[in-house]
mmCIF file of C-alpha atoms in Angstrom:
data_model
loop_
_atom_site.group_PDB
_atom_site.id
_atom_site.type_symbol
_atom_site.label_atom_id
_atom_site.label_comp_id
_atom_site.label_asym_id
_atom_site.label_seq_id
_atom_site.Cartn_x
_atom_site.Cartn_y
_atom_site.Cartn_z
ATOM 1 C CA MET A 291 -25.230 -10.206 7.776
ATOM 2 C CA ASP A 292 -26.616 -6.721 8.144
ATOM 3 C CA SER A 293 -28.856 -5.641 5.272
ATOM 4 C CA LYS A 294 -26.854 -2.452 4.850
ATOM 5 C CA THR A 295 -23.683 -4.348 4.091
ATOM 6 C CA LYS A 296 -25.133 -7.241 2.126
ATOM 7 C CA ARG A 297 -24.039 -7.317 -1.527
ATOM 8 C CA PRO A 298 -26.581 -8.071 -4.236
ATOM 9 C CA ALA A 299 -26.260 -11.469 -5.887
ATOM 10 C CA GLY A 300 -27.649 -10.519 -9.291
ATOM 11 C CA ILE A 301 -25.761 -9.519 -12.405
ATOM 12 C CA GLY A 302 -24.457 -5.951 -12.128
ATOM 13 C CA LEU A 303 -21.735 -3.814 -13.686
ATOM 14 C CA ALA A 304 -18.963 -5.675 -11.826
ATOM 15 C CA GLU A 305 -20.164 -9.046 -13.154
ATOM 16 C CA VAL A 306 -20.491 -7.754 -16.724
ATOM 17 C CA MET A 307 -16.947 -6.342 -16.557
ATOM 18 C CA LEU A 308 -15.615 -9.690 -15.341
ATOM 19 C CA LEU A 309 -17.269 -11.526 -18.239
ATOM 20 C CA LEU A 310 -15.687 -9.040 -20.673
ATOM 21 C CA VAL A 311 -12.309 -9.684 -19.036
ATOM 22 C CA ALA A 312 -12.832 -13.422 -19.452
ATOM 23 C CA ALA A 313 -13.568 -12.889 -23.158
ATOM 24 C CA VAL A 314 -10.488 -10.702 -23.657
ATOM 25 C CA TRP A 315 -8.220 -13.107 -21.794
ATOM 26 C CA GLY A 316 -9.680 -16.003 -23.746
ATOM 27 C CA GLY A 317 -8.133 -14.518 -26.896
ATOM 28 C CA SER A 318 -4.802 -13.683 -25.276
ATOM 29 C CA TYR A 319 -3.216 -17.132 -25.331
ATOM 30 C CA ALA A 320 -2.430 -17.221 -29.053
ATOM 31 C CA VAL A 321 -1.135 -13.639 -29.001
ATOM 32 C CA ALA A 322 1.112 -14.210 -25.977
ATOM 33 C CA LYS A 323 2.391 -17.506 -27.332
ATOM 34 C CA GLN A 324 3.379 -15.858 -30.614
ATOM 35 C CA ALA A 325 5.098 -12.997 -28.769
ATOM 36 C CA THR A 326 7.108 -15.273 -26.478
ATOM 37 C CA GLN A 327 8.389 -17.122 -29.523
ATOM 38 C CA GLN A 328 10.035 -13.852 -30.573
ATOM 39 C CA LEU A 329 11.213 -12.641 -27.145
ATOM 40 C CA PRO A 330 12.328 -14.494 -23.952
ATOM 41 C CA VAL A 331 9.557 -14.934 -21.396
ATOM 42 C CA LEU A 332 10.909 -12.672 -18.643
ATOM 43 C CA GLU A 333 11.867 -9.920 -21.074
ATOM 44 C CA PHE A 334 8.432 -10.181 -22.640
ATOM 45 C CA ILE A 335 6.762 -9.767 -19.234
ATOM 46 C CA ALA A 336 9.018 -6.802 -18.380
ATOM 47 C CA LEU A 337 8.223 -5.105 -21.718
ATOM 48 C CA ARG A 338 4.489 -5.758 -21.475
ATOM 49 C CA PHE A 339 4.111 -4.352 -17.984
ATOM 50 C CA GLY A 340 6.673 -1.604 -18.509
ATOM 51 C CA LEU A 341 4.526 -0.305 -21.376
ATOM 52 C CA THR A 342 1.428 -0.698 -19.209
ATOM 53 C CA PHE A 343 3.049 1.362 -16.470
ATOM 54 C CA LEU A 344 3.884 4.130 -18.951
ATOM 55 C CA VAL A 345 0.311 4.172 -20.249
ATOM 56 C CA LEU A 346 -0.997 4.466 -16.694
ATOM 57 C CA LEU A 347 1.427 7.123 -15.425
ATOM 58 C CA PRO A 348 -1.347 9.776 -15.201
ATOM 59 C CA ALA A 349 -3.321 7.413 -12.955
ATOM 60 C CA LEU A 350 -0.583 7.587 -10.283
ATOM 61 C CA LYS A 351 -1.631 11.083 -9.167
ATOM 62 C CA PRO A 352 -3.867 9.861 -6.284
ATOM 63 C CA LEU A 353 -0.906 7.906 -4.928
ATOM 64 C CA PHE A 354 0.827 11.097 -3.816
ATOM 65 C CA GLY A 355 -1.933 12.137 -1.427
ATOM 66 C CA VAL A 356 -2.427 11.273 2.217
ATOM 67 C CA GLY A 357 -1.706 7.642 3.032
ATOM 68 C CA TRP A 358 0.467 7.024 -0.021
ATOM 69 C CA GLN A 359 2.771 4.715 1.929
ATOM 70 C CA ARG A 360 -0.044 2.308 2.704
ATOM 71 C CA GLY A 361 -1.340 2.440 -0.869
ATOM 72 C CA LEU A 362 2.122 1.758 -2.238
ATOM 73 C CA ALA A 363 2.579 -1.166 0.154
ATOM 74 C CA VAL A 364 -0.742 -2.722 -0.907
ATOM 75 C CA GLY A 365 0.033 -2.226 -4.591
ATOM 76 C CA GLY A 366 3.511 -3.659 -4.134
ATOM 77 C CA LEU A 367 2.225 -6.756 -2.349
ATOM 78 C CA LEU A 368 -0.457 -7.426 -4.961
ATOM 79 C CA GLY A 369 2.000 -6.685 -7.770
ATOM 80 C CA ALA A 370 4.491 -9.227 -6.420
ATOM 81 C CA ASN A 371 1.739 -11.838 -6.224
ATOM 82 C CA LEU A 372 0.674 -11.025 -9.789
ATOM 83 C CA LEU A 373 4.253 -11.315 -11.029
ATOM 84 C CA ALA A 374 4.500 -14.781 -9.488
ATOM 85 C CA ILE A 375 1.265 -15.754 -11.248
ATOM 86 C CA PHE A 376 2.496 -14.593 -14.652
ATOM 87 C CA VAL A 377 5.896 -16.222 -14.290
ATOM 88 C CA CYS A 378 4.327 -19.563 -13.308
ATOM 89 C CA GLU A 379 1.669 -19.344 -16.031
ATOM 90 C CA THR A 380 4.025 -18.355 -18.835
ATOM 91 C CA PHE A 381 6.681 -20.945 -18.080
ATOM 92 C CA GLY A 382 4.015 -23.537 -17.237
ATOM 93 C CA VAL A 383 2.299 -23.210 -20.603
ATOM 94 C CA SER A 384 5.650 -23.722 -22.326
ATOM 95 C CA LEU A 385 6.229 -26.988 -20.417
ATOM 96 C CA THR A 386 2.828 -28.667 -20.695
ATOM 97 C CA THR A 387 0.062 -29.165 -23.231
ATOM 98 C CA ALA A 388 -2.496 -26.456 -23.915
ATOM 99 C CA SER A 389 -5.337 -28.704 -22.712
ATOM 100 C CA ASN A 390 -3.589 -29.429 -19.415
ATOM 101 C CA ALA A 391 -2.836 -25.724 -18.934
ATOM 102 C CA ALA A 392 -6.458 -24.729 -19.560
ATOM 103 C CA PHE A 393 -7.739 -27.257 -17.051
ATOM 104 C CA LEU A 394 -5.157 -26.626 -14.358
ATOM 105 C CA ILE A 395 -5.384 -22.828 -14.377
ATOM 106 C CA SER A 396 -9.175 -23.164 -14.125
ATOM 107 C CA LEU A 397 -8.653 -24.954 -10.819
ATOM 108 C CA CYS A 398 -8.527 -21.396 -9.453
ATOM 109 C CA VAL A 399 -12.327 -21.524 -9.548
ATOM 110 C CA ALA A 400 -12.452 -24.612 -7.360
ATOM 111 C CA LEU A 401 -9.685 -23.390 -5.031
ATOM 112 C CA THR A 402 -11.047 -19.891 -4.342
ATOM 113 C CA PRO A 403 -13.845 -20.844 -1.895
ATOM 114 C CA PHE A 404 -11.308 -22.724 0.212
ATOM 115 C CA VAL A 405 -8.736 -19.886 0.045
ATOM 116 C CA GLU A 406 -11.520 -17.415 0.895
ATOM 117 C CA TRP A 407 -12.381 -19.492 3.944
ATOM 118 C CA TRP A 408 -8.696 -19.712 4.925
ATOM 119 C CA LEU A 409 -7.663 -16.069 4.371
ATOM 120 C CA LEU A 410 -10.897 -14.210 5.093
ATOM 121 C CA GLY A 411 -12.408 -16.528 7.669
ATOM 122 C CA GLN A 412 -15.701 -16.480 5.769
ATOM 123 C CA ARG A 413 -17.214 -19.801 4.823
ATOM 124 C CA PRO A 414 -18.856 -19.466 1.393
ATOM 125 C CA ALA A 415 -22.421 -20.624 0.921
ATOM 126 C CA PRO A 416 -22.848 -24.321 0.023
ATOM 127 C CA ARG A 417 -23.803 -23.569 -3.576
ATOM 128 C CA MET A 418 -20.445 -21.829 -4.066
ATOM 129 C CA PHE A 419 -18.686 -25.143 -3.443
ATOM 130 C CA ARG A 420 -21.088 -27.007 -5.713
ATOM 131 C CA ALA A 421 -20.693 -24.424 -8.479
ATOM 132 C CA ALA A 422 -16.904 -24.511 -8.080
ATOM 133 C CA GLY A 423 -16.894 -28.275 -8.480
ATOM 134 C CA LEU A 424 -19.157 -28.012 -11.526
ATOM 135 C CA SER A 425 -16.819 -25.433 -13.082
ATOM 136 C CA ALA A 426 -13.741 -27.579 -12.443
ATOM 137 C CA LEU A 427 -15.472 -30.594 -14.014
ATOM 138 C CA GLY A 428 -16.415 -28.470 -17.017
ATOM 139 C CA ALA A 429 -12.851 -27.245 -17.415
ATOM 140 C CA ALA A 430 -11.594 -30.837 -17.402
ATOM 141 C CA MET A 431 -14.088 -31.821 -20.090
ATOM 142 C CA LEU A 432 -13.302 -28.746 -22.150
ATOM 143 C CA SER A 433 -9.558 -29.329 -22.140
ATOM 144 C CA ALA A 434 -9.401 -33.087 -22.753
ATOM 145 C CA THR A 435 -11.351 -35.511 -24.910
ATOM 146 C CA SER A 436 -10.661 -38.224 -22.322
ATOM 147 C CA PRO A 437 -9.149 -38.411 -18.801
ATOM 148 C CA ALA A 438 -6.198 -40.340 -20.225
ATOM 149 C CA GLU A 439 -4.952 -37.159 -21.887
ATOM 150 C CA LEU A 440 -4.168 -35.558 -18.524
ATOM 151 C CA SER A 441 -0.578 -35.999 -17.332
ATOM 152 C CA VAL A 442 1.588 -34.592 -14.554
ATOM 153 C CA GLY A 443 4.888 -32.810 -15.146
ATOM 154 C CA TRP A 444 6.853 -29.680 -14.232
ATOM 155 C CA GLY A 445 4.582 -27.513 -16.366
ATOM 156 C CA ASP A 446 1.503 -29.002 -14.720
ATOM 157 C CA GLY A 447 2.948 -28.231 -11.292
ATOM 158 C CA LEU A 448 3.597 -24.611 -12.263
ATOM 159 C CA MET A 449 0.031 -24.239 -13.525
ATOM 160 C CA VAL A 450 -1.364 -25.600 -10.250
ATOM 161 C CA ILE A 451 0.757 -23.062 -8.344
ATOM 162 C CA ALA A 452 -0.494 -20.301 -10.663
ATOM 163 C CA ALA A 453 -4.103 -21.368 -10.065
ATOM 164 C CA PHE A 454 -3.577 -21.278 -6.301
ATOM 165 C CA LEU A 455 -1.917 -17.846 -6.538
ATOM 166 C CA ARG A 456 -4.833 -16.555 -8.618
ATOM 167 C CA ALA A 457 -7.206 -17.588 -5.842
ATOM 168 C CA VAL A 458 -4.957 -15.911 -3.262
ATOM 169 C CA MET A 459 -4.835 -12.773 -5.432
ATOM 170 C CA VAL A 460 -8.618 -12.413 -5.536
ATOM 171 C CA CYS A 461 -8.933 -12.908 -1.778
ATOM 172 C CA MET A 462 -6.042 -10.566 -0.961
ATOM 173 C CA THR A 463 -7.535 -7.831 -3.157
ATOM 174 C CA ARG A 464 -10.786 -8.166 -1.259
ATOM 175 C CA ARG A 465 -9.065 -8.257 2.135
ATOM 176 C CA LEU A 466 -6.867 -5.231 1.454
ATOM 177 C CA ALA A 467 -9.635 -3.153 -0.157
ATOM 178 C CA GLY A 468 -10.274 -1.285 3.083
ATOM 179 C CA HIS A 469 -6.583 -0.597 3.756
ATOM 180 C CA HIS A 470 -6.129 1.991 1.008
ATOM 181 C CA ALA A 471 -8.091 4.682 -0.795
ATOM 182 C CA MET A 472 -6.567 4.199 -4.243
ATOM 183 C CA PRO A 473 -8.796 4.034 -7.323
ATOM 184 C CA ALA A 474 -8.683 0.704 -9.176
ATOM 185 C CA LEU A 475 -6.702 2.227 -12.063
ATOM 186 C CA THR A 476 -4.055 3.606 -9.685
ATOM 187 C CA LEU A 477 -3.696 0.194 -8.062
ATOM 188 C CA THR A 478 -3.285 -1.328 -11.532
ATOM 189 C CA ALA A 479 -0.521 1.178 -12.340
ATOM 190 C CA VAL A 480 1.386 0.335 -9.152
ATOM 191 C CA GLN A 481 1.031 -3.397 -9.813
ATOM 192 C CA SER A 482 2.315 -2.930 -13.368
ATOM 193 C CA GLY A 483 5.369 -1.022 -12.183
ATOM 194 C CA VAL A 484 6.195 -3.694 -9.614
ATOM 195 C CA MET A 485 5.785 -6.430 -12.227
ATOM 196 C CA ALA A 486 7.969 -4.649 -14.792
ATOM 197 C CA LEU A 487 10.768 -4.087 -12.276
ATOM 198 C CA GLY A 488 10.473 -7.598 -10.873
ATOM 199 C CA ALA A 489 10.486 -9.295 -14.276
ATOM 200 C CA GLY A 490 13.416 -7.138 -15.395
ATOM 201 C CA ALA A 491 15.394 -8.077 -12.286
ATOM 202 C CA LEU A 492 14.632 -11.771 -12.765
ATOM 203 C CA ALA A 493 15.662 -11.541 -16.412
ATOM 204 C CA LEU A 494 19.019 -10.040 -15.418
ATOM 205 C CA VAL A 495 19.598 -12.737 -12.787
ATOM 206 C CA ALA A 496 18.616 -15.537 -15.159
ATOM 207 C CA ALA A 497 20.681 -14.206 -18.088
ATOM 208 C CA PRO A 498 23.985 -15.989 -18.769
ATOM 209 C CA ALA A 499 27.190 -14.148 -17.888
ATOM 210 C CA GLY A 500 27.753 -11.354 -20.380
ATOM 211 C CA GLY A 501 24.334 -11.907 -21.924
ATOM 212 C CA ALA A 502 22.517 -8.917 -23.367
ATOM 213 C CA TRP A 503 18.834 -8.076 -23.535
ATOM 214 C CA HIS A 504 17.161 -8.872 -26.813
ATOM 215 C CA VAL A 505 15.834 -6.092 -29.011
ATOM 216 C CA PRO A 506 12.068 -6.493 -29.495
ATOM 217 C CA PRO A 507 11.164 -7.417 -33.075
ATOM 218 C CA ALA A 508 10.054 -4.590 -35.354
ATOM 219 C CA THR A 509 7.263 -6.593 -36.979
ATOM 220 C CA ALA A 510 3.747 -5.151 -37.085
ATOM 221 C CA SER A 511 2.240 -8.404 -35.786
ATOM 222 C CA PHE A 512 4.377 -8.301 -32.641
ATOM 223 C CA TRP A 513 3.434 -4.717 -31.778
ATOM 224 C CA TRP A 514 -0.256 -5.147 -32.634
ATOM 225 C CA GLY A 515 -0.228 -8.146 -30.337
ATOM 226 C CA MET A 516 1.562 -6.148 -27.637
ATOM 227 C CA ALA A 517 -1.040 -3.377 -27.947
ATOM 228 C CA TYR A 518 -3.806 -5.948 -27.476
ATOM 229 C CA LEU A 519 -2.099 -7.414 -24.416
ATOM 230 C CA VAL A 520 -1.277 -4.037 -22.848
ATOM 231 C CA LEU A 521 -4.501 -2.114 -23.478
ATOM 232 C CA LEU A 522 -7.127 -4.843 -23.266
ATOM 233 C CA CYS A 523 -5.622 -7.808 -21.439
ATOM 234 C CA THR A 524 -3.753 -5.708 -18.858
ATOM 235 C CA VAL A 525 -5.027 -2.118 -18.467
ATOM 236 C CA PHE A 526 -8.722 -2.890 -18.903
ATOM 237 C CA ALA A 527 -8.628 -6.392 -17.436
ATOM 238 C CA PHE A 528 -6.725 -5.567 -14.248
ATOM 239 C CA PHE A 529 -8.752 -2.408 -13.695
ATOM 240 C CA ALA A 530 -11.973 -4.399 -14.069
ATOM 241 C CA GLN A 531 -10.728 -7.177 -11.785
ATOM 242 C CA ASN A 532 -9.549 -4.752 -9.088
ATOM 243 C CA HIS A 533 -12.844 -2.860 -9.377
ATOM 244 C CA ALA A 534 -14.976 -5.995 -9.145
ATOM 245 C CA ALA A 535 -12.916 -7.773 -6.479
ATOM 246 C CA SER A 536 -13.607 -4.977 -4.000
ATOM 247 C CA ARG A 537 -17.356 -5.125 -4.716
ATOM 248 C CA SER A 538 -18.097 -8.830 -4.992
ATOM 249 C CA SER A 539 -17.109 -11.955 -3.094
ATOM 250 C CA PRO A 540 -13.889 -13.714 -4.186
ATOM 251 C CA SER A 541 -15.809 -16.878 -5.072
ATOM 252 C CA ARG A 542 -18.160 -14.975 -7.393
ATOM 253 C CA VAL A 543 -15.197 -13.235 -9.039
ATOM 254 C CA SER A 544 -13.367 -16.491 -9.713
ATOM 255 C CA LEU A 545 -16.446 -18.332 -10.928
ATOM 256 C CA LEU A 546 -17.221 -15.602 -13.457
ATOM 257 C CA MET A 547 -13.577 -15.511 -14.529
ATOM 258 C CA GLY A 548 -13.857 -19.282 -14.873
ATOM 259 C CA SER A 549 -15.753 -18.716 -18.130
ATOM 260 C CA GLU A 550 -12.419 -17.712 -19.709
ATOM 261 C CA PRO A 551 -11.742 -21.205 -21.178
ATOM 262 C CA VAL A 552 -15.121 -21.098 -22.953
ATOM 263 C CA PHE A 553 -14.267 -17.822 -24.676
ATOM 264 C CA GLY A 554 -10.830 -19.177 -25.487
ATOM 265 C CA ALA A 555 -12.400 -22.237 -27.097
ATOM 266 C CA LEU A 556 -14.831 -20.140 -29.142
ATOM 267 C CA ILE A 557 -12.024 -17.894 -30.399
ATOM 268 C CA ALA A 558 -9.832 -20.894 -31.192
ATOM 269 C CA ALA A 559 -12.630 -22.621 -33.090
ATOM 270 C CA CYS A 560 -13.913 -19.575 -34.991
ATOM 271 C CA GLY A 561 -10.690 -17.636 -35.454
ATOM 272 C CA PHE A 562 -8.028 -20.328 -35.739
ATOM 273 C CA GLY A 563 -9.966 -23.294 -37.100
ATOM 274 C CA GLU A 564 -9.342 -25.584 -34.109
ATOM 275 C CA ARG A 565 -11.796 -28.473 -33.729
ATOM 276 C CA ILE A 566 -13.489 -28.997 -30.384
ATOM 277 C CA GLY A 567 -15.542 -32.134 -29.952
ATOM 278 C CA PRO A 568 -18.913 -32.602 -28.222
ATOM 279 C CA TRP A 569 -17.166 -33.512 -24.948
ATOM 280 C CA GLY A 570 -15.370 -30.173 -24.936
ATOM 281 C CA TRP A 571 -18.478 -28.142 -25.741
ATOM 282 C CA ALA A 572 -20.370 -29.954 -22.983
ATOM 283 C CA GLY A 573 -17.631 -28.968 -20.545
ATOM 284 C CA GLY A 574 -17.856 -25.361 -21.705
ATOM 285 C CA LEU A 575 -21.600 -25.425 -21.070
ATOM 286 C CA LEU A 576 -20.983 -26.620 -17.501
ATOM 287 C CA ILE A 577 -18.636 -23.663 -16.888
ATOM 288 C CA VAL A 578 -21.198 -21.205 -18.240
ATOM 289 C CA CYS A 579 -23.925 -22.788 -16.092
ATOM 290 C CA ALA A 580 -21.713 -22.515 -12.981
ATOM 291 C CA ALA A 581 -21.024 -18.827 -13.675
ATOM 292 C CA TRP A 582 -24.742 -18.197 -14.266
ATOM 293 C CA TRP A 583 -25.743 -20.133 -11.155
ATOM 294 C CA VAL A 584 -23.557 -18.073 -8.827
ATOM 295 C CA THR A 585 -25.033 -14.760 -10.066
ATOM 296 C CA MET A 586 -28.619 -15.798 -9.367
ATOM 297 C CA PRO A 587 -30.299 -13.855 -6.528
ATOM 298 C CA ALA A 588 -30.034 -15.453 -3.104
ATOM 299 C CA ARG A 589 -32.990 -17.133 -1.455
ATOM 300 C CA GLU A 590 -33.429 -16.251 2.178
ATOM 301 C CA THR A 591 -35.320 -17.695 5.109
ATOM 302 C CA PRO A 592 -36.063 -15.563 8.178
ATOM 303 C CA GLY A 593 -32.864 -14.812 10.030
ATOM 304 C CA ARG A 594 -30.343 -16.352 7.643
ATOM 305 C CA VAL A 595 -29.158 -16.616 4.078
ATOM 306 C CA VAL A 596 -29.572 -20.091 2.580
ATOM 307 C CA ALA A 597 -28.011 -19.543 -0.828
ATOM 308 C CA GLY A 598 -25.889 -17.018 -2.626
ATOM 309 C CA ASP A 599 -23.296 -14.716 -1.124
ATOM 310 C CA ALA A 600 -22.342 -15.652 2.389
ATOM 311 C CA ALA A 601 -19.064 -13.755 2.341
#
C-alpha cells in the first residue's frame, strides 16, 4: 500500500465518534422497546425517520448541485439497506430473548472481515480475524450465563440477517464513498427519507383491510424517547458512522461498534437495576479488548504490513 494512501491505525476522531455512537446505541434498546409497545413497529420506524428527515432538511442543499443523481442513487441504496436492517432488528428483538438478540446482532463484528473480503476484494490483516472472533466470543459471554441459554427461532434468524446486513452496510458505505461528493449529514438525510417512505409503504401493505394508522401517544415519555432516538441515535449516530466509514476500514468500524453491548450492559445495570454476573462482565471485557486491539498502531516490516489495517 502506498504511504500516501495508508490510513493511520491509532485512535483518531473517527474512532472516538464511533465509540460515542456505541454508547448512545447501547441506551437505545429500552427506549425503543417502550416506544414500540405504544406504536406498531413499522409506524414507529416511519415516524422516527420521518422526523429525522425533517430535522435534516437543511442538509439536503448539497444534493441539488452537480452530480445529484449519483448522490441520490447512493443514498437510496444505502437507505434501503438500512431500512432492511431496522425492520429485521425490530421484529427480531420482539421474537427472541434480549440476550440472544445482543449476541446475534454482535455477529456483525465477526462477519464484517469476511464481507469486506467478498465485496471489496481486500483481505483484512490476520489480527482483524482474531479480534473479530474475540469480540464474538465476548458477545456470547455477555448475553448468556451459559451456552444452554442460546436457542434458535424466527427472531434469532432475523437477528442473524440484520447482523449480516450491518456488515454489508459498512462495506457498501466504504465502497461507494468515492462515487458521490455528498457530506455525511446529507447522506444521512437521504437515507432517513428513504427509510421513512419505505417503512410507511410497508405499514400500509401490512395493515389489515380498512385499517387506519395509529395516532402517536401524547405522553411526555414517548416524545422524550423519540427525541433521544431521532437526535442522538439517528442524526448523530448515522452522521458519525457515515463519516467514519469513509475514513476507516470496515473491519475497524464494526469492531469499534462492537463495544455497543458493553455500554448497553452498563446502562442496564446502573440505570435499570439489571444484574449481570461475572461471566457477562468477562465477555464485555473481551469486547473492549478487541476494540482496543484493532486501534493499536500497525507494526511493519520492510516492504509489507504485518498487522493492522490491510484494507
